[in-house]
Coordinates of C-alpha atoms in Angstrom, one line a residue:
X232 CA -63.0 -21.2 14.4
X233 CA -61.7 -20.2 17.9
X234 CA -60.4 -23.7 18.2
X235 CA -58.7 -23.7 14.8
X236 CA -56.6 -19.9 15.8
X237 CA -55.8 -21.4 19.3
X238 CA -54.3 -23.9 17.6
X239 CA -52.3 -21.7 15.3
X240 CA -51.3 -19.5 18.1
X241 CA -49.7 -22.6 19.8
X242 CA -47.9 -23.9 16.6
X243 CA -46.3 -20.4 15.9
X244 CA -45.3 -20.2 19.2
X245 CA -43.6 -23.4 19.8
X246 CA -41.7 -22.4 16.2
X247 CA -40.7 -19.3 17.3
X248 CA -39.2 -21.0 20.7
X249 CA -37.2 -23.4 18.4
X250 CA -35.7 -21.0 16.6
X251 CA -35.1 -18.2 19.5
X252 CA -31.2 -17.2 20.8
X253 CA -29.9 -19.9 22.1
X254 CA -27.3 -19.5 23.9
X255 CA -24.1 -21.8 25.5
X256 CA -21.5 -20.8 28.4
X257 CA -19.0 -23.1 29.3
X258 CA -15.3 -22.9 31.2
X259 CA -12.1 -25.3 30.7
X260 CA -9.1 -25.5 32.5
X261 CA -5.8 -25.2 30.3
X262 CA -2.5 -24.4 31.1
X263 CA -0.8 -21.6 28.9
X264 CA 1.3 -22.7 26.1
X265 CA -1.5 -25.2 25.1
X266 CA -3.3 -25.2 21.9
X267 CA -7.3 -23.7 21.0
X268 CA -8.7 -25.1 18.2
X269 CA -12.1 -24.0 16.5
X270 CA -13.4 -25.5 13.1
X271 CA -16.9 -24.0 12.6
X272 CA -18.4 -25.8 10.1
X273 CA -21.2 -23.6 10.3
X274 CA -19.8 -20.4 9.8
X275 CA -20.1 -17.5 12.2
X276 CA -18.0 -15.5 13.8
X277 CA -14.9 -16.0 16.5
X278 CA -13.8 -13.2 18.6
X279 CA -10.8 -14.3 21.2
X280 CA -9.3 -12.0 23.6
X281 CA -6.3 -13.1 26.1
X282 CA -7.1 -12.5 29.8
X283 CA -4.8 -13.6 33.0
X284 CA -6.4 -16.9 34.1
X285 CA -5.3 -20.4 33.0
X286 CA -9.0 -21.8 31.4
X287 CA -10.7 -20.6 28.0
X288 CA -14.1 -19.4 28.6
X289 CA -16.3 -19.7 25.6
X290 CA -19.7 -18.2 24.9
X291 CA -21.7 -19.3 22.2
X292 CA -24.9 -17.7 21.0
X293 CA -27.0 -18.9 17.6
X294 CA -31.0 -18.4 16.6
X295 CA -30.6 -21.5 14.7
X296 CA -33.0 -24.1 15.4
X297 CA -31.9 -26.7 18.3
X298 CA -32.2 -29.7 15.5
X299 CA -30.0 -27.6 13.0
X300 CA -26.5 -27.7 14.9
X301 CA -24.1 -29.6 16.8
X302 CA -21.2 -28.2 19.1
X303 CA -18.7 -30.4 20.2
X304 CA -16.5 -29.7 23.3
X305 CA -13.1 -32.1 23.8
X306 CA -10.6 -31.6 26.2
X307 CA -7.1 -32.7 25.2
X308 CA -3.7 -33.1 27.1
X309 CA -2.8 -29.6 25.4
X310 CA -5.7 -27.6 25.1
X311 CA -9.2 -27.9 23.9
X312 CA -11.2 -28.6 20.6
X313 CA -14.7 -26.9 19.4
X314 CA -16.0 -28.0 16.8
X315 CA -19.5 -26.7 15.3
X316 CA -21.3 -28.9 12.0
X317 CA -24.9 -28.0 11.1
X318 CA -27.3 -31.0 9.8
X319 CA -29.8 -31.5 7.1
X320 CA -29.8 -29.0 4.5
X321 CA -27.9 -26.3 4.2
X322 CA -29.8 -23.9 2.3
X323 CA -31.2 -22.6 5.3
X324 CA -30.7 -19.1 7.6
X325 CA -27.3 -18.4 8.8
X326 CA -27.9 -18.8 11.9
X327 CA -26.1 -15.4 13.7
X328 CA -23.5 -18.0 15.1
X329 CA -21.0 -16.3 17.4
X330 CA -18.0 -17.2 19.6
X331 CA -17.0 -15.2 22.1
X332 CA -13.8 -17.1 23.7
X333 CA -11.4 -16.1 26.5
X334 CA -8.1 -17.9 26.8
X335 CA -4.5 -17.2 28.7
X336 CA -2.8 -14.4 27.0
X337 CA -0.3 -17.0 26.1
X338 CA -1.5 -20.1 23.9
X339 CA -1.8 -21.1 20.6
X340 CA -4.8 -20.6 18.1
X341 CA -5.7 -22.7 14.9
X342 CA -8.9 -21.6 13.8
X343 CA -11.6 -22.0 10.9
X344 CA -15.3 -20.8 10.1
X345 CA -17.0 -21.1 6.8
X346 CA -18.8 -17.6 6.8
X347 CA -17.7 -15.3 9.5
X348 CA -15.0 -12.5 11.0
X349 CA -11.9 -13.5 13.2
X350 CA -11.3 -11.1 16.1
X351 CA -8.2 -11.8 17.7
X352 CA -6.6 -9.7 20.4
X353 CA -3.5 -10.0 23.4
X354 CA -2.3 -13.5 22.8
X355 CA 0.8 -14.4 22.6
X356 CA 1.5 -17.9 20.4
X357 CA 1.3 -18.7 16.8
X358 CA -2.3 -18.3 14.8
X359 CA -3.2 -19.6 12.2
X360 CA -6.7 -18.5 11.1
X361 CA -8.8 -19.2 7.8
X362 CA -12.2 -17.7 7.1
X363 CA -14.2 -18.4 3.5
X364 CA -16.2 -15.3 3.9
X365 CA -15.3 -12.2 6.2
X366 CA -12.5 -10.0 7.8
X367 CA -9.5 -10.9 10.1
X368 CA -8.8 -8.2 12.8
X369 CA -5.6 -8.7 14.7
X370 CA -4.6 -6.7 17.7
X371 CA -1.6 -6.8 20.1
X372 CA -0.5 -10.3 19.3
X373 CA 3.0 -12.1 19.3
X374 CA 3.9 -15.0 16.9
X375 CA 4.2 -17.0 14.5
X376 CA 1.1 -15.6 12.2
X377 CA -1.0 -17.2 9.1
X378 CA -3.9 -16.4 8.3
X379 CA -6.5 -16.1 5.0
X380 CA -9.5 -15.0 4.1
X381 CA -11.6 -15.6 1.1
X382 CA -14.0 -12.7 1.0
X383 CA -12.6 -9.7 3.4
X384 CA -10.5 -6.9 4.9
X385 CA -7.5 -7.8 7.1
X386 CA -6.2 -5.5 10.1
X387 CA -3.0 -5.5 12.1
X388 CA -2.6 -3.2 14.6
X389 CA 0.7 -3.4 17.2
X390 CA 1.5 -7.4 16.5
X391 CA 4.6 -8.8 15.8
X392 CA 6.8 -11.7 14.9
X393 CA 6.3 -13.7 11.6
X394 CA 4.0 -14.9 9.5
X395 CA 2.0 -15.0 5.9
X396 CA -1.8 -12.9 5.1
X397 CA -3.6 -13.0 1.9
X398 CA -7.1 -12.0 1.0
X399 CA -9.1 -12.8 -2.3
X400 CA -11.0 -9.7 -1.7
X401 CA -10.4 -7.2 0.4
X402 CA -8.4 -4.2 1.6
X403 CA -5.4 -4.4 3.7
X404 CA -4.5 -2.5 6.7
X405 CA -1.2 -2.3 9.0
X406 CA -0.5 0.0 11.6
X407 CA 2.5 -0.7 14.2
X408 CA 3.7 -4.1 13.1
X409 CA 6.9 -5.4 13.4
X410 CA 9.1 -8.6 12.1
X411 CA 8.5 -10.6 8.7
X412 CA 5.7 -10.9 7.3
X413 CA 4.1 -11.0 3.3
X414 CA 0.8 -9.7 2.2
X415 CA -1.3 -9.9 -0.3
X416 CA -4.6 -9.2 -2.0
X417 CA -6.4 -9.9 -5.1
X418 CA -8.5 -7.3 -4.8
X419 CA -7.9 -4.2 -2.5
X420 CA -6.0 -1.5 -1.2
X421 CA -3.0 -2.1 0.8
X422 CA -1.7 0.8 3.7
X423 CA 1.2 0.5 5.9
X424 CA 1.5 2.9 8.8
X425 CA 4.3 3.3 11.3
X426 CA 5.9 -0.4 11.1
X427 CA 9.0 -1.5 11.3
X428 CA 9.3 -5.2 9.1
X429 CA 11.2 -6.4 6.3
X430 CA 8.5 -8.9 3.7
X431 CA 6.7 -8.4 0.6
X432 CA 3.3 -6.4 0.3
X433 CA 1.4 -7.3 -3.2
X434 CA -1.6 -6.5 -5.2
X435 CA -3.3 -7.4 -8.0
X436 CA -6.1 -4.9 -8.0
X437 CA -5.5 -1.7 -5.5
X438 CA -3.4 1.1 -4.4
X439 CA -0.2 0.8 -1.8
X440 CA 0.1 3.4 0.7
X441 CA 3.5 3.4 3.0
X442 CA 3.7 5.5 6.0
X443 CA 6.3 5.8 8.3
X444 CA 7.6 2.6 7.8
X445 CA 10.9 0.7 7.9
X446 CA 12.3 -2.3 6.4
X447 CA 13.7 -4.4 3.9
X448 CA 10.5 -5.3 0.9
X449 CA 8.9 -5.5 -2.2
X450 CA 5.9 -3.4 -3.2
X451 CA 4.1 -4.1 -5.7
X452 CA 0.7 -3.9 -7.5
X453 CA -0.6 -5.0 -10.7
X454 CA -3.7 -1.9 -11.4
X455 CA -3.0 1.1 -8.9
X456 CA -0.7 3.8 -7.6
X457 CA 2.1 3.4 -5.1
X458 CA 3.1 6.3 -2.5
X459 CA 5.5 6.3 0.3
X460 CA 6.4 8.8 3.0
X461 CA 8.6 9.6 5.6
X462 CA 9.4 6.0 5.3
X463 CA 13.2 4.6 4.7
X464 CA 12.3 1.3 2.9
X465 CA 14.8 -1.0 0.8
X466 CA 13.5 -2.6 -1.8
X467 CA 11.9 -2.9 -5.2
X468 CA 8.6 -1.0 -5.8
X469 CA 7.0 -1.9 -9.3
X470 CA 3.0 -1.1 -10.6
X471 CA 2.2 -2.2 -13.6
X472 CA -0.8 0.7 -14.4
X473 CA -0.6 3.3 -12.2
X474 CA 2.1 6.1 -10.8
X475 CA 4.9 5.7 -7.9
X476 CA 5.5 8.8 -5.3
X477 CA 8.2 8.7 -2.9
X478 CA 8.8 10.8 -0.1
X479 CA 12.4 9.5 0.7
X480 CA 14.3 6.2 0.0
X481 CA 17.7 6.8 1.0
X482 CA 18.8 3.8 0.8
X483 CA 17.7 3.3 -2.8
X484 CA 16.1 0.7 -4.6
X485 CA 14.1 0.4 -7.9
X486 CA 11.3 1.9 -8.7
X487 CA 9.2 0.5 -11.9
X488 CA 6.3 1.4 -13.2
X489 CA 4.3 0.4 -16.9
X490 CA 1.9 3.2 -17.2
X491 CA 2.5 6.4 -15.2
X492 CA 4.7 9.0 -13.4
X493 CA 7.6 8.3 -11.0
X494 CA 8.2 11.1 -8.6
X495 CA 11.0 10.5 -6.1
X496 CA 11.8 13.7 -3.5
X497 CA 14.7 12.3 -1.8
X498 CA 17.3 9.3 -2.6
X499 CA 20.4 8.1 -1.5
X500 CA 22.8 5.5 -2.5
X501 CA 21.4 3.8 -6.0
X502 CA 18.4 4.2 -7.3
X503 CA 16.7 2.5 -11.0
X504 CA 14.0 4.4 -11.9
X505 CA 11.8 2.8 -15.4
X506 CA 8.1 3.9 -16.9
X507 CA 6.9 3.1 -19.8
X508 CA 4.1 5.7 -20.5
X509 CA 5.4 8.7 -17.9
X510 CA 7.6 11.5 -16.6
X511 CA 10.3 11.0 -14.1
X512 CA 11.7 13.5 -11.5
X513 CA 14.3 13.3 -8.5
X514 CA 14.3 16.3 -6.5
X515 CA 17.4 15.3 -4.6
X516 CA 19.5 12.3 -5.3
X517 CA 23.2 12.1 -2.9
X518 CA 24.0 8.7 -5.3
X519 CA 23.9 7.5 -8.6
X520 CA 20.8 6.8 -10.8
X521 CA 20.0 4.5 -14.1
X522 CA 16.9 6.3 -15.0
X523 CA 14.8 5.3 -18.5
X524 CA 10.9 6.4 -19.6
X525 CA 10.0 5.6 -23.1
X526 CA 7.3 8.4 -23.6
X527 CA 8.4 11.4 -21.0
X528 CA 10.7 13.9 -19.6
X529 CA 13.5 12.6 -16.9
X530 CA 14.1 15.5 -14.2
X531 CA 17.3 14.7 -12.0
X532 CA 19.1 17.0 -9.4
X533 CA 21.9 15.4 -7.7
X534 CA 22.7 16.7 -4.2
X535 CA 25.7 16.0 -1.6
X536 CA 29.2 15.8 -1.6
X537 CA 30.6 15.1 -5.4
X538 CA 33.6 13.7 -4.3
X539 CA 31.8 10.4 -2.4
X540 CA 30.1 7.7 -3.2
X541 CA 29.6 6.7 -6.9
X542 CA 27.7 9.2 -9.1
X543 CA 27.2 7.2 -12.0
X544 CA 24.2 8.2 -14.1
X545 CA 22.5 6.8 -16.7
X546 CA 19.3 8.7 -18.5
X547 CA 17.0 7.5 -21.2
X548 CA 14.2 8.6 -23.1
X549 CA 12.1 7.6 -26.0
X550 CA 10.5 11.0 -26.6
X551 CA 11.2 13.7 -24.0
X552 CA 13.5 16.6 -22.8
X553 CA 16.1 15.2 -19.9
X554 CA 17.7 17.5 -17.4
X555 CA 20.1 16.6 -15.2
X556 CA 21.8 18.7 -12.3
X557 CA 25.3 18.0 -10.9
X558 CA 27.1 19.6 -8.1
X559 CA 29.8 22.0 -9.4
X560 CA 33.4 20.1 -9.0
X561 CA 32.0 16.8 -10.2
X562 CA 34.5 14.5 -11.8
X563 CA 32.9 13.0 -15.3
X564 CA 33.2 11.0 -18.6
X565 CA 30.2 12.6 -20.4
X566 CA 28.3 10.9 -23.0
X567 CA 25.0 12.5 -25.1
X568 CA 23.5 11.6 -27.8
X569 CA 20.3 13.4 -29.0
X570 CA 18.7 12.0 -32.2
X571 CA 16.3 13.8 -34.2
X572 CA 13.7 12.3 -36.5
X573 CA 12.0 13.6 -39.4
X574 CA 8.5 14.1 -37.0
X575 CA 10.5 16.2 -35.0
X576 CA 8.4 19.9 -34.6
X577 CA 11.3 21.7 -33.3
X578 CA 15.1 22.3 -33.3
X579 CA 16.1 20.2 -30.4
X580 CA 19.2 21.2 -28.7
X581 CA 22.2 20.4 -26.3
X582 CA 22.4 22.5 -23.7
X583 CA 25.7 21.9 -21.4
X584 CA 27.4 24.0 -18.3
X585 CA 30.4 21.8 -18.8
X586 CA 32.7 21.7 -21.7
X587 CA 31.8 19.4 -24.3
X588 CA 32.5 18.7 -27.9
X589 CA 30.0 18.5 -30.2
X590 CA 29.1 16.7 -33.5
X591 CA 26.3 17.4 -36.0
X592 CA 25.3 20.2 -33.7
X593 CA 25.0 22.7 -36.8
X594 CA 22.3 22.4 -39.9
X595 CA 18.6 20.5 -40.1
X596 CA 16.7 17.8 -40.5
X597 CA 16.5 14.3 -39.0
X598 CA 19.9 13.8 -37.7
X599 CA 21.6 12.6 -34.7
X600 CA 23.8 15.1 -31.9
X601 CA 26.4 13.8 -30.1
X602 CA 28.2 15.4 -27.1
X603 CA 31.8 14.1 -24.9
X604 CA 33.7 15.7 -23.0
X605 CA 35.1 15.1 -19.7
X606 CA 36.0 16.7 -16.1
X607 CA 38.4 15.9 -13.6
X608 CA 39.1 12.3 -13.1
X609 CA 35.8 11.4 -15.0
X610 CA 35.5 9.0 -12.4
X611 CA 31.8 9.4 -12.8
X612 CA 29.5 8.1 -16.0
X613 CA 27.5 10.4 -17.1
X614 CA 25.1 9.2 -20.2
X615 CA 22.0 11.3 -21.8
X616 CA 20.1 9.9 -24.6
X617 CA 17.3 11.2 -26.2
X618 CA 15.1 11.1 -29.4
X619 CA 13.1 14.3 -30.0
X620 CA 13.8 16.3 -27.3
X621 CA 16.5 18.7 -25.2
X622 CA 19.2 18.0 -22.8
X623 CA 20.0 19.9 -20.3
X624 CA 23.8 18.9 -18.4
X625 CA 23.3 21.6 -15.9
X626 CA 25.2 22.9 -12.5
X627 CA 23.2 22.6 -9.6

């Protein structure tokens, strides 16, 4: 019996020392500008941070068993190659691969695991990074910049130059990027914090949050909201289910949404502002608006100087009140039409600061109100329409 537990003392413990952390350390000389390549065909992790010395220092640490996976290590004439496959059967424990790589802050990166997160920090070169199953966190780089991920989050923080992101599943995060670059997700949130880059941003599945931000792009998102604040971006902004809030966007742009409210605090220049299911309000627009919601009110103040810029307006809705507010001196060819139909629970109205003639104003019943008249020049086009509610052509 004693011989029989000695013997299953032994065995456990030569299995337990196959399967301990094993770890590898090993240095490579490489001049910058070269080229770091990593496939890891076993998953794990790869974490690279630039340092001042010309050689890549790589540590590699794994509990897998020392039959279950192969490095390979091959120095070329520009750079160095690691390469990681795992034998047998695959169905076993991941193996808590890691690689924790050093290189000269400048040199290029093309990197791949099948199961693991991509840490990459002060390099300067062009990445291009794919990971089947976790997050890609990129700090202080310079570049030309690709990356993917099948199954996680992706942060940016302080890079900048070029480049393409997407995630299957995961949230999005940018904070101090700069250049061009498109994003997108099938599944998460998108934020975008004091940046400076023109691109697109896109998601099927999340929320967009804009801070701070410059540039020339497209937000969009096909089931979530879309805010934006103290940011001066040019661009088109469309959500299919959810609402849009801007802070400012004085340089206009449209603004389109299927399913909710748009709420815009300042604009400048042009702006095109469509719901299908929602309110819409301008607290301050210095330009000229085509504004249309097919189940809501339209609330429009126009600000500035009435004498610049174009001030043509165009306001539509399907079943809502519309108020618009002009500055006093305006010149403008005014056009209203208010129609009532027989569902109609009130006596609907024109309501006008400016002088106007109206038709059909009188009597009850479904009917439809029309209002013209004109100031000035009329250089400006001013056109209401309605169906069951007021409008209100006000002074501001």
């Amino acid at each position: 019996m004693k011989l029989m537990n000695s013997f299953f003392l032994v065995f456990t413990f030569l299995i337990c020392s196959l399967a301990q952390a094993q770890e590898i350390k090993k240095e490579f000389k490489v001049n910058a500008g070269g080229q770091l390549d990593v496939d890891s065909d076993a998953g794990g992790s790869i974490s690279i941070t630039g340092w001042e010395k010309s050689s890549i220092s790589v540590e590699i640490s794994h509990d897998y068993n020392v039959n279950e996976i192969d490095f390979n290590f091959k120095e070329t004439a520009n750079g160095l190659v690691i390469t990681s496959r795992r034998n047998g059967n695959r169905n076993y424990h991941n193996g808590n691969l890691k690689f924790v790589i050093k290189v000269p802050s400048k040199l290029d990166l093309e990197l791949k695991t099948s199961g693991g997160t991509l840490n990459i920090s002060k390099v300067a070169g062009d990445l291009d990074g794919r990971t089947s199953g976790g997050s890609i966190n990129l700090n202080e780089l310079s570049g030309d910049i690709n990356c993917k991920t099948s199954g996680g989050n992706i942060s940016l923080k302080s890079v900048d130059g070029e480049g393409d992101l997407s995630t299957s599943g995961g949230n999005i995060n940018i904070f101090g990027l700069k250049g061009e670059f498109d994003f997108s997700t099938s599944g998460g949130n998108i934020s975008i914090s004091d940046a400076e880059f023109n691109g697109d941003a896109r998601t099927s599945g999340g929320n967009i949050k804009v801070t701070g931000t410059k540039g020339k792009m497209d937000l969009a998102t096909s089931g979530g909201n879309i805010s934006m604040s103290k940011s001066e971006i040019e661009g088109d902004v469309r959500t299919s289910g959810g609402n849009i809030s801007i802070s400012s966007a004085p340089n206009g742009g449209s603004f389109v949404t299927s399913g909710g409210n748009i709420s815009i605090s300042k604009a400048g220049k042009f702006i095109v502002v469509k719901t299908s299911g929602g309110n819409i309000s301008v607290k301050e627009l210095d330009g000229g608006v085509e504004a249309k919601t097919s189940g809501g009110n339209i609330n429009i103040i126009m600000t500035g100087d009435p004498k610049v810029g174009d001030r043509n307006a165009e306001l539509a809705s399907s079943g809502g009140s519309i108020t618009l507010l002009v500055p006093e001196g305006m010149d403008m060819d005014i056009d209203i039409e208010l129609e009532i139909t027989r569902r109609a629970n009130k006596n609907y109205k024109i309501i006008s600061d400016f002088p106007i003639t109206k038709n059909n104003d009188g009597g009850t019943g479904e009917r439809t109100i029309t209002g013209v008249g004109k100031t000035g020049s009329g250089k400006n086009k001013i056109k209401l329409r309605t169906v069951n509610g007021d409008i209100y052509l006000k002074k501001a």
